[in-house]
């Protein structure tokens, strides 16, 4: 296993100078597109937004997005991308530098909370419980992670215990009296990475809806 520490320095370094990390391209997550396509746009939190690929897609669909990341370098790249796109998409995004291991998002503040491939140094149950509190009644939590069945093609992360996740692991954190789990899947897909290689990705996908008060 890797001894990688996913602290701020690690992520700032990953995003410094060389075009960054994460899905820095223009393709939004197919899981995001598929899982929220039928939702009415509202307020979204993109937790660990990286260079903003999913944020920009959401804003383009009409969502008002708070995009949070620990890495200033990532947010600067993301801000430049959104400036290129201009209004009205740019006006729908609020970029915020926060450490998700300690940040308390506004309780019930978002109709969608989305977290895609986010690995922090914090215990994951704490992180996902905190993100779940930010979902408004009737709103949706969408978590996508690297499923343990596969390595995801990035040698820096492969094999590190902090990067791998099952949907069930997140579902188990949610009180069934308060949540309906709508998707808890392991999915395999292919993607083309920066150097043109095609890689196979094993993803864990969890979508849950917070029940409205009776
Ligand atoms: C693998 S990248 C994924 C980025 C983006 N969600 C995507 O799918 O392309 C993980 C992201 O999580 C962010 N991150 C890691 N730890 C964090 C923390 N403690 N607080 C906020 N963001 C964090 C990193 O800076 C990085 O942008």
Short mmCIF file of C-alpha atoms and ligand atoms in Angstrom, two decimals:
data_model
loop_
_atom_site.label_atom_id
_atom_site.label_comp_id
_atom_site.label_asym_id
_atom_site.label_seq_id
_atom_site.Cartn_x
_atom_site.Cartn_y
_atom_site.Cartn_z
CA UNK A 1 0.00 0.00 0.00
CA UNK A 2 1.07 3.55 -0.66
CA UNK A 3 1.98 5.87 2.21
CA UNK A 4 0.45 8.82 0.40
CA UNK A 5 -0.96 11.54 2.60
CA UNK A 6 -3.85 13.33 1.02
CA UNK A 7 -3.30 16.65 2.75
CA UNK A 8 -3.42 20.14 1.26
CA UNK A 9 0.24 20.12 0.17
CA UNK A 10 -0.30 16.88 -1.72
CA UNK A 11 -3.26 18.29 -3.66
CA UNK A 12 -1.70 21.72 -4.27
CA UNK A 13 1.29 19.94 -5.73
CA UNK A 14 -0.87 17.71 -7.91
CA UNK A 15 -2.50 20.80 -9.41
CA UNK A 16 0.60 22.95 -9.75
CA UNK A 17 1.92 23.77 -13.17
CA UNK A 18 1.21 20.60 -15.07
CA UNK A 19 -2.46 20.86 -15.83
CA UNK A 20 -3.70 19.27 -12.67
CA UNK A 21 -5.33 16.13 -11.58
CA UNK A 22 -8.75 14.51 -11.63
CA UNK A 23 -10.82 14.57 -14.78
CA UNK A 24 -9.42 17.87 -15.99
CA UNK A 25 -10.97 17.45 -19.42
CA UNK A 26 -14.31 18.64 -20.61
CA UNK A 27 -16.27 15.45 -20.08
CA UNK A 28 -18.50 15.48 -17.02
CA UNK A 29 -18.90 12.27 -15.07
CA UNK A 30 -21.23 9.86 -16.89
CA UNK A 31 -22.54 8.83 -13.47
CA UNK A 32 -23.44 12.40 -12.60
CA UNK A 33 -25.19 12.86 -15.94
CA UNK A 34 -27.11 9.60 -15.66
CA UNK A 35 -28.03 9.86 -12.00
CA UNK A 36 -29.29 13.41 -11.83
CA UNK A 37 -30.69 13.86 -15.33
CA UNK A 38 -34.28 13.77 -14.10
CA UNK A 39 -33.80 16.19 -11.22
CA UNK A 40 -35.06 19.75 -11.32
CA UNK A 41 -32.00 22.05 -11.06
CA UNK A 42 -31.63 23.72 -7.68
CA UNK A 43 -28.68 24.36 -5.38
CA UNK A 44 -25.75 21.95 -5.52
CA UNK A 45 -22.58 21.37 -3.55
CA UNK A 46 -19.69 19.89 -5.57
CA UNK A 47 -17.48 18.66 -2.73
CA UNK A 48 -13.88 18.20 -3.91
CA UNK A 49 -14.57 19.86 -7.26
CA UNK A 50 -10.98 19.78 -8.58
CA UNK A 51 -10.72 21.83 -11.76
CA UNK A 52 -14.47 22.02 -11.99
CA UNK A 53 -15.46 19.65 -14.79
CA UNK A 54 -18.62 18.46 -13.03
CA UNK A 55 -19.28 21.89 -11.54
CA UNK A 56 -19.36 23.46 -14.99
CA UNK A 57 -21.65 20.77 -16.31
CA UNK A 58 -24.07 21.28 -13.42
CA UNK A 59 -24.04 25.05 -13.85
CA UNK A 60 -24.68 24.56 -17.56
CA UNK A 61 -27.77 22.54 -16.65
CA UNK A 62 -29.07 25.43 -14.54
CA UNK A 63 -27.84 24.39 -11.08
CA UNK A 64 -26.49 27.04 -8.70
CA UNK A 65 -23.28 25.38 -7.55
CA UNK A 66 -21.06 25.87 -4.53
CA UNK A 67 -17.80 24.26 -5.62
CA UNK A 68 -15.46 23.41 -2.77
CA UNK A 69 -11.89 22.16 -2.86
CA UNK A 70 -8.90 22.20 -0.54
CA UNK A 71 -6.48 23.14 -3.32
CA UNK A 72 -6.22 26.81 -4.30
CA UNK A 73 -4.36 25.72 -7.45
CA UNK A 74 -7.35 23.63 -8.53
CA UNK A 75 -9.79 26.45 -7.85
CA UNK A 76 -7.72 28.92 -9.85
CA UNK A 77 -7.74 26.62 -12.88
CA UNK A 78 -11.47 26.07 -12.41
CA UNK A 79 -12.16 29.82 -12.12
CA UNK A 80 -10.24 30.47 -15.34
CA UNK A 81 -12.30 27.80 -17.11
CA UNK A 82 -15.57 29.32 -16.00
CA UNK A 83 -14.46 32.82 -16.97
CA UNK A 84 -13.84 31.54 -20.48
CA UNK A 85 -17.39 30.23 -20.61
CA UNK A 86 -18.77 33.50 -19.22
CA UNK A 87 -22.32 34.35 -18.14
CA UNK A 88 -24.79 32.93 -17.30
CA UNK A 89 -22.90 29.74 -16.34
CA UNK A 90 -20.12 31.61 -14.53
CA UNK A 91 -22.66 33.50 -12.44
CA UNK A 92 -24.15 30.27 -11.15
CA UNK A 93 -20.89 29.07 -9.55
CA UNK A 94 -19.45 30.08 -6.21
CA UNK A 95 -15.91 28.73 -5.66
CA UNK A 96 -14.88 28.18 -2.06
CA UNK A 97 -11.64 26.87 -0.60
CA UNK A 98 -12.46 24.59 2.32
CA UNK A 99 -11.02 21.52 3.98
CA UNK A 100 -13.74 18.89 3.84
CA UNK A 101 -12.20 17.07 6.80
CA UNK A 102 -13.28 19.91 9.10
CA UNK A 103 -15.70 22.13 7.16
CA UNK A 104 -19.29 22.06 8.34
CA UNK A 105 -21.48 22.66 5.29
CA UNK A 106 -24.79 24.44 5.92
CA UNK A 107 -27.28 21.91 7.27
CA UNK A 108 -29.90 21.09 4.66
CA UNK A 109 -28.33 23.73 2.44
CA UNK A 110 -28.38 21.99 -0.95
CA UNK A 111 -30.83 20.02 -3.05
CA UNK A 112 -27.87 18.06 -4.47
CA UNK A 113 -24.62 17.15 -2.73
CA UNK A 114 -22.14 15.55 -5.09
CA UNK A 115 -18.72 14.08 -4.31
CA UNK A 116 -16.71 12.41 -7.07
CA UNK A 117 -13.42 10.55 -6.53
CA UNK A 118 -12.63 12.50 -3.38
CA UNK A 119 -10.02 11.02 -1.07
CA UNK A 120 -9.08 12.93 2.04
CA UNK A 121 -7.04 12.16 5.11
CA UNK A 122 -10.18 12.04 7.26
CA UNK A 123 -12.06 8.86 8.17
CA UNK A 124 -14.60 8.44 5.40
CA UNK A 125 -17.65 7.84 7.61
CA UNK A 126 -17.15 11.31 9.16
CA UNK A 127 -16.82 12.91 5.75
CA UNK A 128 -19.88 11.31 4.20
CA UNK A 129 -22.04 11.81 7.29
CA UNK A 130 -21.16 15.50 7.23
CA UNK A 131 -21.90 15.77 3.51
CA UNK A 132 -25.22 14.00 4.05
CA UNK A 133 -26.29 16.61 6.62
CA UNK A 134 -25.95 19.24 3.90
CA UNK A 135 -28.72 17.65 1.78
CA UNK A 136 -32.10 19.39 2.05
CA UNK A 137 -35.23 17.30 2.71
CA UNK A 138 -36.24 15.85 -0.65
CA UNK A 139 -32.71 16.40 -1.95
CA UNK A 140 -30.11 13.99 -3.32
CA UNK A 141 -26.72 12.73 -2.19
CA UNK A 142 -24.52 11.39 -5.01
CA UNK A 143 -21.18 9.81 -4.14
CA UNK A 144 -18.87 8.25 -6.73
CA UNK A 145 -15.67 6.53 -5.67
CA UNK A 146 -13.10 4.03 -6.88
CA UNK A 147 -14.47 0.56 -6.29
CA UNK A 148 -11.99 -1.90 -4.72
CA UNK A 149 -12.46 -4.29 -7.66
CA UNK A 150 -10.23 -2.19 -9.84
CA UNK A 151 -7.21 -0.04 -9.93
CA UNK A 152 -8.10 3.17 -11.62
CA UNK A 153 -5.00 3.69 -13.68
CA UNK A 154 -3.33 6.30 -11.48
CA UNK A 155 -0.24 4.80 -9.90
CA UNK A 156 -0.15 7.47 -7.21
CA UNK A 157 -3.47 6.26 -5.83
CA UNK A 158 -3.59 2.61 -6.72
CA UNK A 159 -3.74 0.40 -3.70
CA UNK A 160 -4.08 3.14 -1.13
CA UNK A 161 -6.78 2.19 1.32
CA UNK A 162 -8.15 5.73 1.48
CA UNK A 163 -9.12 5.83 -2.19
CA UNK A 164 -11.43 2.85 -2.46
CA UNK A 165 -15.05 2.68 -1.61
CA UNK A 166 -18.18 0.61 -2.03
CA UNK A 167 -21.61 2.14 -2.45
CA UNK A 168 -22.88 -0.07 0.36
CA UNK A 169 -20.31 1.42 2.71
CA UNK A 170 -21.88 4.85 2.20
CA UNK A 171 -25.45 3.51 2.20
CA UNK A 172 -24.78 1.95 5.61
CA UNK A 173 -24.09 5.40 7.05
CA UNK A 174 -27.56 6.67 6.12
CA UNK A 175 -30.49 6.26 8.51
CA UNK A 176 -33.17 4.33 6.57
CA UNK A 177 -35.84 6.34 8.41
CA UNK A 178 -34.44 9.44 6.79
CA UNK A 179 -33.05 8.22 3.47
CA UNK A 180 -34.09 6.17 0.46
CA UNK A 181 -31.15 4.56 -1.31
CA UNK A 182 -31.98 4.75 -5.01
CA UNK A 183 -28.71 3.51 -6.52
CA UNK A 184 -25.95 1.45 -4.87
CA UNK A 185 -23.89 0.01 -7.71
CA UNK A 186 -20.47 -1.17 -8.76
CA UNK A 187 -19.94 -0.13 -12.41
CA UNK A 188 -17.21 -0.73 -14.95
CA UNK A 189 -16.46 1.76 -17.72
CA UNK A 190 -13.63 2.81 -19.98
CA UNK A 191 -12.18 6.29 -20.20
CA UNK A 192 -9.39 7.95 -22.16
CA UNK A 193 -6.74 9.59 -20.00
CA UNK A 194 -4.53 12.60 -20.79
CA UNK A 195 -1.86 10.67 -22.71
CA UNK A 196 -4.48 8.99 -24.90
CA UNK A 197 -4.45 5.63 -23.14
CA UNK A 198 -7.78 3.90 -22.62
CA UNK A 199 -8.23 2.65 -19.07
CA UNK A 200 -10.88 0.59 -17.33
CA UNK A 201 -12.48 2.18 -14.30
CA UNK A 202 -14.35 0.38 -11.56
CA UNK A 203 -16.65 2.86 -9.87
CA UNK A 204 -18.85 2.74 -6.81
CA UNK A 205 -22.01 4.83 -7.28
CA UNK A 206 -24.36 5.76 -4.46
CA UNK A 207 -27.42 7.90 -4.96
CA UNK A 208 -29.80 8.49 -2.06
CA UNK A 209 -32.76 10.78 -1.53
CA UNK A 210 -33.41 12.43 1.80
CA UNK A 211 -37.01 11.91 2.81
CA UNK A 212 -39.22 14.91 3.43
CA UNK A 213 -40.70 15.28 6.93
CA UNK A 214 -44.06 13.58 7.38
C1 LIG B 1 -9.12 12.83 -7.50
S1 LIG B 1 -9.53 14.50 -7.38
C2 LIG B 1 -11.21 14.52 -8.03
C3 LIG B 1 -11.63 15.87 -8.50
C4 LIG B 1 -13.01 15.91 -9.17
N1 LIG B 1 -14.09 15.66 -8.23
C5 LIG B 1 -13.05 14.90 -10.30
O1 LIG B 1 -13.74 13.88 -10.16
O2 LIG B 1 -12.40 15.16 -11.32
C6 LIG B 1 -9.85 14.70 -5.61
C7 LIG B 1 -10.17 16.15 -5.23
O3 LIG B 1 -10.50 16.23 -3.85
C8 LIG B 1 -9.89 17.37 -3.31
N2 LIG B 1 -9.69 17.17 -1.88
C9 LIG B 1 -8.92 16.23 -1.30
N3 LIG B 1 -8.95 16.37 0.04
C10 LIG B 1 -9.77 17.43 0.29
C11 LIG B 1 -10.20 18.07 1.47
N4 LIG B 1 -9.78 17.66 2.68
N5 LIG B 1 -11.05 19.10 1.38
C12 LIG B 1 -11.46 19.54 0.15
N6 LIG B 1 -11.09 18.97 -1.00
C13 LIG B 1 -10.25 17.93 -0.93
C14 LIG B 1 -8.57 17.47 -4.07
O4 LIG B 1 -7.95 18.72 -4.01
C15 LIG B 1 -9.00 17.07 -5.46
O5 LIG B 1 -9.40 18.19 -6.20
#
